[in-house]
Short mmCIF file of C-alpha atoms in Angstrom, two decimals:
data_model
loop_
_atom_site.label_atom_id
_atom_site.label_comp_id
_atom_site.label_asym_id
_atom_site.label_seq_id
_atom_site.Cartn_x
_atom_site.Cartn_y
_atom_site.Cartn_z
CA MET A 1 3.46 7.30 44.72
CA THR A 2 7.34 7.74 43.99
CA LYS A 3 8.00 4.28 45.18
CA LYS A 4 5.47 2.90 42.34
CA LEU A 5 7.31 0.81 39.71
CA TRP A 6 5.49 2.87 36.91
CA PHE A 7 6.57 5.89 38.52
CA GLN A 8 10.24 5.06 38.63
CA ALA A 9 10.08 3.35 35.05
CA GLY A 10 8.72 6.64 33.45
CA VAL A 11 11.56 8.57 35.41
CA GLY A 12 14.22 6.12 33.99
CA ILE A 13 12.78 6.71 30.50
CA LEU A 14 12.50 10.21 30.67
CA LEU A 15 16.30 10.40 32.02
CA ALA A 16 17.70 7.91 29.05
CA LEU A 17 15.81 10.41 26.35
CA LEU A 18 17.62 13.35 27.91
CA ILE A 19 20.71 11.71 28.11
CA ILE A 20 20.27 10.67 24.36
CA LYS A 21 19.07 14.33 23.67
CA TYR A 22 22.39 15.90 25.25
CA PHE A 23 24.81 13.33 23.79
CA VAL A 24 23.67 14.09 20.16
CA GLU A 25 24.00 17.77 20.98
CA ILE A 26 27.59 17.34 22.08
CA GLN A 27 28.40 13.96 20.22
CA TRP A 28 31.53 15.84 18.47
CA ILE A 29 33.31 16.10 21.94
CA PHE A 30 33.15 12.16 21.79
CA SER A 31 33.76 11.59 18.04
CA PRO A 32 37.51 10.35 18.62
CA ALA A 33 36.30 7.60 21.06
CA ILE A 34 33.44 7.03 18.44
CA ILE A 35 36.10 6.28 15.38
CA ILE A 36 38.13 4.07 17.70
CA LEU A 37 35.05 2.07 18.95
CA LYS A 38 33.48 1.78 15.06
CA THR A 39 37.26 0.68 14.28
CA ILE A 40 37.29 -2.47 16.57
CA PHE A 41 33.58 -3.11 16.79
CA VAL A 42 33.44 -5.31 13.58
CA PRO A 43 36.55 -7.24 14.34
CA LEU A 44 35.43 -7.57 18.31
CA LEU A 45 32.24 -8.80 17.10
CA LEU A 46 33.89 -11.31 14.46
CA GLY A 47 36.09 -12.35 17.19
CA GLY A 48 33.34 -13.11 19.71
CA VAL A 49 31.46 -15.16 17.20
CA LEU A 50 34.40 -17.40 16.39
CA PHE A 51 34.92 -17.52 20.34
CA TYR A 52 31.39 -19.01 21.00
CA VAL A 53 32.08 -21.22 17.79
CA THR A 54 35.21 -22.74 18.83
CA VAL A 55 35.08 -22.67 22.61
CA PRO A 56 33.14 -26.40 22.95
CA PHE A 57 36.46 -27.14 20.54
CA GLN A 58 38.61 -25.73 23.22
CA ARG A 59 36.97 -27.64 26.21
CA PHE A 60 36.90 -30.80 24.32
CA LEU A 61 40.77 -30.30 23.89
CA GLU A 62 41.46 -29.50 27.25
CA ASN A 63 39.25 -32.44 28.87
CA ARG A 64 41.62 -34.47 26.92
CA LYS A 65 44.41 -32.77 28.67
CA PHE A 66 45.91 -30.18 26.00
CA PRO A 67 47.35 -27.29 27.96
CA ARG A 68 45.66 -23.74 27.23
CA TRP A 69 48.15 -22.61 24.95
CA ALA A 70 47.97 -25.81 22.81
CA SER A 71 44.25 -25.63 22.58
CA ILE A 72 44.61 -22.01 21.24
CA ILE A 73 47.14 -23.00 18.63
CA THR A 74 45.25 -26.02 17.67
CA ILE A 75 42.05 -23.86 16.92
CA LEU A 76 44.15 -21.47 15.15
CA LEU A 77 45.45 -24.10 13.01
CA THR A 78 42.19 -25.63 12.53
CA ILE A 79 40.52 -22.35 11.56
CA ALA A 80 43.47 -21.59 8.70
CA GLY A 81 42.91 -25.17 7.42
CA LEU A 82 39.39 -24.96 6.83
CA ILE A 83 39.70 -21.68 5.10
CA THR A 84 42.39 -22.78 3.09
CA ALA A 85 40.45 -25.83 2.09
CA PHE A 86 37.48 -23.87 1.47
CA ILE A 87 39.05 -21.68 -0.90
CA MET A 88 41.07 -24.51 -2.77
CA ILE A 89 37.66 -26.38 -2.77
CA VAL A 90 35.21 -23.67 -3.96
CA GLY A 91 37.14 -20.53 -5.21
CA LYS A 92 37.37 -21.30 -8.64
CA PRO A 93 33.48 -22.26 -8.96
CA ILE A 94 32.90 -19.26 -7.13
CA SER A 95 35.06 -17.17 -9.21
CA ASP A 96 33.46 -18.40 -12.31
CA GLN A 97 30.16 -17.89 -11.22
CA VAL A 98 31.42 -14.32 -10.22
CA ASN A 99 32.81 -13.80 -13.65
CA ALA A 100 29.46 -14.86 -15.31
CA LEU A 101 27.33 -13.22 -13.31
CA VAL A 102 29.09 -9.88 -14.23
CA LYS A 103 29.06 -10.80 -17.84
CA ASN A 104 25.54 -11.45 -17.81
CA ALA A 105 24.49 -8.64 -15.56
CA PRO A 106 23.09 -6.20 -18.88
CA LYS A 107 21.20 -9.42 -20.11
CA ILE A 108 19.75 -9.83 -16.81
CA GLY A 109 18.80 -6.34 -16.24
CA LYS A 110 17.25 -6.30 -19.92
CA GLN A 111 15.12 -9.64 -19.53
CA LEU A 112 13.87 -7.99 -15.95
CA GLU A 113 12.98 -4.62 -17.62
CA ASP A 114 11.02 -6.93 -20.52
CA ALA A 115 9.02 -8.99 -17.89
CA THR A 116 8.07 -5.99 -16.29
CA HIS A 117 6.83 -4.32 -19.21
CA TYR A 118 5.09 -7.40 -20.24
CA VAL A 119 3.33 -7.75 -17.23
CA LEU A 120 2.20 -3.74 -17.63
CA ARG A 121 1.19 -4.23 -20.96
CA ASN A 122 -1.07 -6.99 -20.40
CA LYS A 123 -1.85 -6.07 -16.81
CA ASP A 124 -5.80 -5.30 -18.03
CA ASN A 125 -6.09 -9.48 -19.09
CA LEU A 126 -4.25 -10.53 -15.84
CA PRO A 127 -6.48 -11.43 -12.94
CA PRO A 128 -6.26 -8.73 -9.90
CA GLN A 129 -4.87 -11.55 -7.30
CA VAL A 130 -1.59 -11.90 -10.24
CA ILE A 131 -1.61 -7.92 -10.50
CA ASP A 132 -1.56 -7.41 -6.50
CA VAL A 133 1.38 -10.16 -6.20
CA PHE A 134 3.51 -8.34 -8.99
CA ASN A 135 2.70 -4.90 -7.22
CA SER A 136 3.82 -6.11 -3.98
CA LEU A 137 6.82 -7.91 -5.58
CA VAL A 138 8.19 -5.09 -7.47
CA ASP A 139 7.72 -2.84 -4.20
CA SER A 140 9.86 -5.63 -2.14
CA ILE A 141 12.46 -6.19 -4.67
CA GLN A 142 13.05 -2.07 -4.88
CA ASP A 143 13.04 -1.85 -1.00
CA ILE A 144 15.44 -4.57 -0.91
CA ALA A 145 17.63 -3.16 -3.57
CA ILE A 146 17.58 0.41 -1.95
CA ALA A 147 18.40 -1.40 1.49
CA ALA A 148 21.18 -3.79 -0.11
CA SER A 149 22.98 -0.85 -1.90
CA GLY A 150 23.47 0.47 1.42
CA TRP A 151 24.69 -2.94 3.06
CA LEU A 152 26.77 -3.22 -0.51
CA VAL A 153 28.75 0.08 0.71
CA THR A 154 29.20 -0.83 3.95
CA PHE A 155 30.38 -4.20 2.59
CA LEU A 156 33.08 -2.59 0.43
CA GLN A 157 34.24 -0.38 2.95
CA SER A 158 35.05 -3.44 5.34
CA VAL A 159 36.55 -5.16 2.73
CA VAL A 160 39.07 -2.29 2.13
CA GLN A 161 39.70 -2.63 6.05
CA VAL A 162 40.19 -6.77 5.70
CA SER A 163 44.06 -6.41 6.35
CA LEU A 164 42.74 -4.65 9.70
CA LEU A 165 40.42 -7.66 10.53
CA ALA A 166 43.06 -10.20 9.68
CA VAL A 167 44.90 -8.83 12.34
CA LEU A 168 42.46 -7.58 14.93
CA VAL A 169 40.06 -10.70 14.75
CA PRO A 170 42.87 -13.56 15.78
CA PHE A 171 43.78 -10.93 18.39
CA PHE A 172 40.40 -10.96 20.18
CA LEU A 173 40.03 -14.49 19.69
CA ILE A 174 43.39 -15.41 21.21
CA PHE A 175 42.46 -13.15 24.22
CA MET A 176 38.80 -14.69 24.54
CA LEU A 177 39.98 -18.17 24.51
CA LYS A 178 43.04 -17.62 26.91
CA ASP A 179 41.06 -15.46 29.80
CA HIS A 180 37.24 -15.82 28.75
CA GLU A 181 36.81 -17.62 32.53
CA LYS A 182 38.57 -14.49 34.09
CA LEU A 183 35.94 -11.72 32.65
CA ALA A 184 32.79 -12.43 34.74
CA PRO A 185 35.03 -12.42 38.14
CA SER A 186 36.87 -9.24 37.08
CA ILE A 187 33.08 -7.42 36.91
CA TYR A 188 31.21 -9.29 40.06
CA ARG A 189 34.40 -9.01 42.44
CA PHE A 190 33.30 -5.30 42.69
CA PHE A 191 29.97 -6.43 44.16
CA SER A 192 29.35 -8.05 47.75
CA GLY A 193 26.67 -10.22 49.29
CA PRO A 194 23.44 -11.00 47.43
CA ARG A 195 24.28 -8.43 44.88
CA GLN A 196 27.42 -10.41 43.60
CA GLU A 197 25.25 -13.35 43.34
CA TRP A 198 22.98 -11.36 41.19
CA VAL A 199 25.29 -10.17 39.11
CA LYS A 200 27.00 -13.71 38.70
CA LYS A 201 23.93 -15.13 37.71
CA THR A 202 23.25 -12.41 35.00
CA LEU A 203 26.40 -12.91 33.44
CA GLN A 204 25.81 -16.96 33.33
CA ASP A 205 22.39 -16.27 31.93
CA ILE A 206 23.88 -13.74 29.51
CA ASP A 207 26.48 -15.85 28.05
CA ARG A 208 24.18 -18.75 28.25
CA VAL A 209 21.80 -16.51 25.77
CA LEU A 210 24.65 -15.40 23.59
CA ARG A 211 25.99 -19.13 23.04
CA THR A 212 22.67 -20.64 22.26
CA TYR A 213 22.25 -17.99 19.54
CA ILE A 214 25.27 -17.80 17.76
CA GLN A 215 25.93 -21.69 17.83
CA GLY A 216 22.12 -22.12 16.85
CA GLN A 217 21.64 -19.41 14.32
CA LEU A 218 24.93 -20.55 12.35
CA LEU A 219 23.84 -23.98 12.45
CA ILE A 220 20.69 -23.56 11.06
CA SER A 221 22.17 -20.90 8.58
CA PHE A 222 24.48 -23.76 7.46
CA LEU A 223 21.77 -26.60 7.27
CA LEU A 224 19.21 -24.01 5.26
CA ALA A 225 22.12 -23.18 2.68
CA LEU A 226 22.53 -26.79 2.61
CA ILE A 227 19.23 -27.82 1.65
CA MET A 228 18.81 -24.62 -1.08
CA TYR A 229 21.93 -25.90 -2.46
CA ILE A 230 20.66 -29.37 -3.08
CA GLY A 231 17.40 -27.77 -4.22
CA TYR A 232 19.05 -25.26 -6.70
CA LEU A 233 21.21 -27.89 -8.30
CA MET A 234 18.05 -30.39 -8.67
CA ILE A 235 16.07 -27.51 -10.50
CA GLY A 236 19.19 -26.55 -12.48
CA LEU A 237 19.49 -23.15 -11.47
CA ASN A 238 22.14 -20.58 -12.66
CA TYR A 239 24.85 -19.27 -9.82
CA ALA A 240 23.88 -21.79 -7.49
CA LEU A 241 26.95 -21.91 -5.38
CA LEU A 242 27.05 -17.91 -5.46
CA LEU A 243 23.03 -17.63 -4.03
CA VAL A 244 23.61 -20.36 -1.51
CA ILE A 245 26.72 -18.53 0.14
CA PHE A 246 24.91 -15.30 0.05
CA ALA A 247 21.87 -17.13 1.70
CA PHE A 248 24.03 -18.60 4.32
CA PHE A 249 25.10 -15.02 5.64
CA MET A 250 21.41 -13.64 5.28
CA ASN A 251 19.80 -16.39 6.85
CA VAL A 252 21.68 -15.45 10.16
CA ILE A 253 19.05 -12.90 10.12
CA PRO A 254 15.58 -14.48 11.82
CA PHE A 255 12.50 -14.22 9.89
CA ILE A 256 13.69 -11.35 7.34
CA GLY A 257 16.99 -12.98 5.95
CA PRO A 258 15.57 -15.97 4.13
CA TRP A 259 13.38 -13.66 2.50
CA ILE A 260 16.61 -11.69 1.35
CA ALA A 261 18.08 -14.38 0.13
CA PHE A 262 15.00 -15.59 -1.76
CA THR A 263 14.88 -12.43 -3.88
CA PRO A 264 18.27 -12.57 -5.86
CA ALA A 265 17.40 -16.42 -6.49
CA LEU A 266 13.92 -15.30 -7.76
CA ILE A 267 15.56 -12.49 -10.10
CA VAL A 268 17.65 -15.19 -11.50
CA GLY A 269 14.76 -18.03 -12.05
CA ILE A 270 13.07 -15.16 -13.86
CA THR A 271 15.86 -14.26 -16.36
CA GLN A 272 17.01 -17.88 -16.76
CA ASP A 273 13.35 -19.53 -17.40
CA PRO A 274 10.05 -17.94 -16.13
CA ALA A 275 9.13 -21.85 -15.46
CA LEU A 276 11.64 -21.90 -12.75
CA VAL A 277 10.18 -19.22 -10.64
CA LEU A 278 8.06 -21.86 -9.36
CA TRP A 279 10.47 -24.25 -8.49
CA VAL A 280 12.36 -21.33 -6.58
CA CYS A 281 9.47 -21.13 -4.82
CA VAL A 282 9.05 -24.57 -3.77
CA VAL A 283 12.73 -25.11 -2.95
CA THR A 284 12.58 -21.88 -0.63
CA LEU A 285 9.22 -23.21 0.65
CA VAL A 286 10.50 -26.93 1.66
CA ALA A 287 13.60 -25.41 3.35
CA GLN A 288 11.30 -22.81 5.40
CA GLN A 289 8.85 -25.44 6.65
CA THR A 290 11.55 -28.02 7.23
CA ASP A 291 13.46 -25.16 9.45
CA SER A 292 10.29 -24.14 11.09
CA ASN A 293 9.12 -27.33 11.91
CA PHE A 294 12.37 -29.47 12.58
CA ILE A 295 15.45 -27.38 12.55
CA THR A 296 14.96 -24.57 14.67
CA PRO A 297 13.03 -26.21 17.39
CA LYS A 298 15.54 -29.09 17.78
CA VAL A 299 18.37 -26.50 17.63
CA MET A 300 17.26 -23.50 19.43
CA GLY A 301 13.94 -25.20 21.69
CA LYS A 302 12.44 -22.30 23.65
CA SER A 303 15.87 -21.07 25.13
CA LEU A 304 15.54 -17.51 23.67
CA ASP A 305 11.59 -17.33 23.81
CA ILE A 306 11.20 -14.26 21.63
CA HIS A 307 7.93 -13.70 19.79
CA PRO A 308 8.56 -13.58 15.88
CA LEU A 309 6.53 -10.13 15.82
CA THR A 310 8.97 -8.71 18.45
CA VAL A 311 11.89 -10.26 16.68
CA ILE A 312 10.89 -8.52 13.13
CA THR A 313 10.18 -5.28 14.99
CA VAL A 314 13.71 -5.03 16.60
CA ILE A 315 15.44 -5.87 13.75
CA LEU A 316 13.70 -3.15 11.38
CA ALA A 317 14.47 -0.78 14.13
CA SER A 318 17.81 -1.72 14.48
CA GLY A 319 18.40 -1.45 10.72
CA LYS A 320 17.15 2.01 10.40
CA ILE A 321 19.40 3.26 13.34
CA ALA A 322 22.87 0.98 12.92
CA GLY A 323 22.36 -0.16 8.99
CA PHE A 324 23.24 -3.53 8.54
CA ILE A 325 25.44 -4.19 11.56
CA GLY A 326 22.57 -3.15 13.33
CA ILE A 327 20.29 -6.11 11.64
CA VAL A 328 22.89 -8.55 12.38
CA ILE A 329 23.08 -7.69 16.45
CA ALA A 330 19.40 -6.48 16.89
CA VAL A 331 18.52 -10.14 18.07
CA PRO A 332 21.06 -10.67 20.22
CA PHE A 333 21.47 -7.45 22.09
CA TYR A 334 17.31 -7.75 22.64
CA ALA A 335 17.90 -10.93 24.06
CA VAL A 336 20.53 -9.84 26.63
CA MET A 337 18.70 -6.76 27.38
CA LYS A 338 15.61 -9.14 27.85
CA VAL A 339 17.70 -11.37 30.45
CA LEU A 340 19.08 -8.10 32.04
CA LEU A 341 15.24 -6.33 32.85
CA THR A 342 13.87 -10.02 33.66
CA ASN A 343 16.77 -10.32 36.56
CA ILE A 344 16.17 -6.95 37.74
CA TYR A 345 12.41 -7.56 37.90
CA HIS A 346 12.71 -11.09 39.92
CA ALA A 347 15.48 -9.34 42.09
CA ARG A 348 12.91 -6.65 42.88
CA GLU A 349 9.80 -9.27 43.36
CA SER A 350 12.53 -11.24 45.75
CA ILE A 351 13.13 -8.13 47.98
CA LYS A 352 9.25 -7.28 47.90
CA LYS A 353 8.23 -10.88 49.23
CA SER A 354 11.24 -10.92 51.81
CA ALA A 355 10.22 -7.70 53.25
CA THR A 356 6.89 -8.72 53.40
CA LYS A 357 7.55 -11.86 55.39
CA SER A 358 9.70 -9.96 57.83
CA VAL A 359 6.77 -7.69 58.31
#
């Protein structure tokens, strides 16, 4: 019985739960290490994202006889140039829209309150379907507002550490670009024979999954933001640039992100002109349908092969455990674990078949 897969899996789960239980009880011992990990995690994460975005450009340069150091310098100068150009082009419009939003915040709040009171006063005269939609919308906005407030605090704390990020992110990026071919060999050299081949293949699969997800998700977010920006300009929605920049970052989160991005656009539409609500919904629907039917299938294909319900469950659970950062890394972390467990399963099946043939 002890050789059965279900028994071994059960023992593994129990051991994992015991380790977690005892770790929680003595976590104060590891608090210095945890503080260090928290300090470097975000810069390392951003450095990793930039690495996967820029490594195709590095390969392009090196295929044209650029030495490694020259390709790294070119990439850093290109990133600095793009950031400078972005600030010069959209810095003033963003600043103007932020100032206008801050100035009109009390007015927007008052209009939302008036709209809510109007619906509540006329609740008996409205169709039940409208009331159900309104109640669901209010609940959703409240939930998102509560979650967003926590994320905002985390974000503001990160902004305070922007000087640290400005130093550490380029530091991690430079070393990743310089030595990324050495990472996998430094791991699988500790193994030999079939195990070494298995570790090598698993690391290659993990690299492929992360590369596909990061590059694909950023491209999808950019294209969605572009479609939404054009749509918001066409319908004359205020704060279009701010809303689209927010949508770009939220669209990185699969399935849930676009609906988080939809909420502030809906609020602006309600306060600007209630008739705009329909057009905001139309723009969002067009963007989502374009993404679902054309963009994502072309960009991602079936490379991740994760069911939408699984994605939503993983994102919600990760958000509860680790906040906004957990939401961002939930899907790639799940994809990596799926690759690892799938390769372990295939290795076990291969060993069983070999044992059967030898008998």
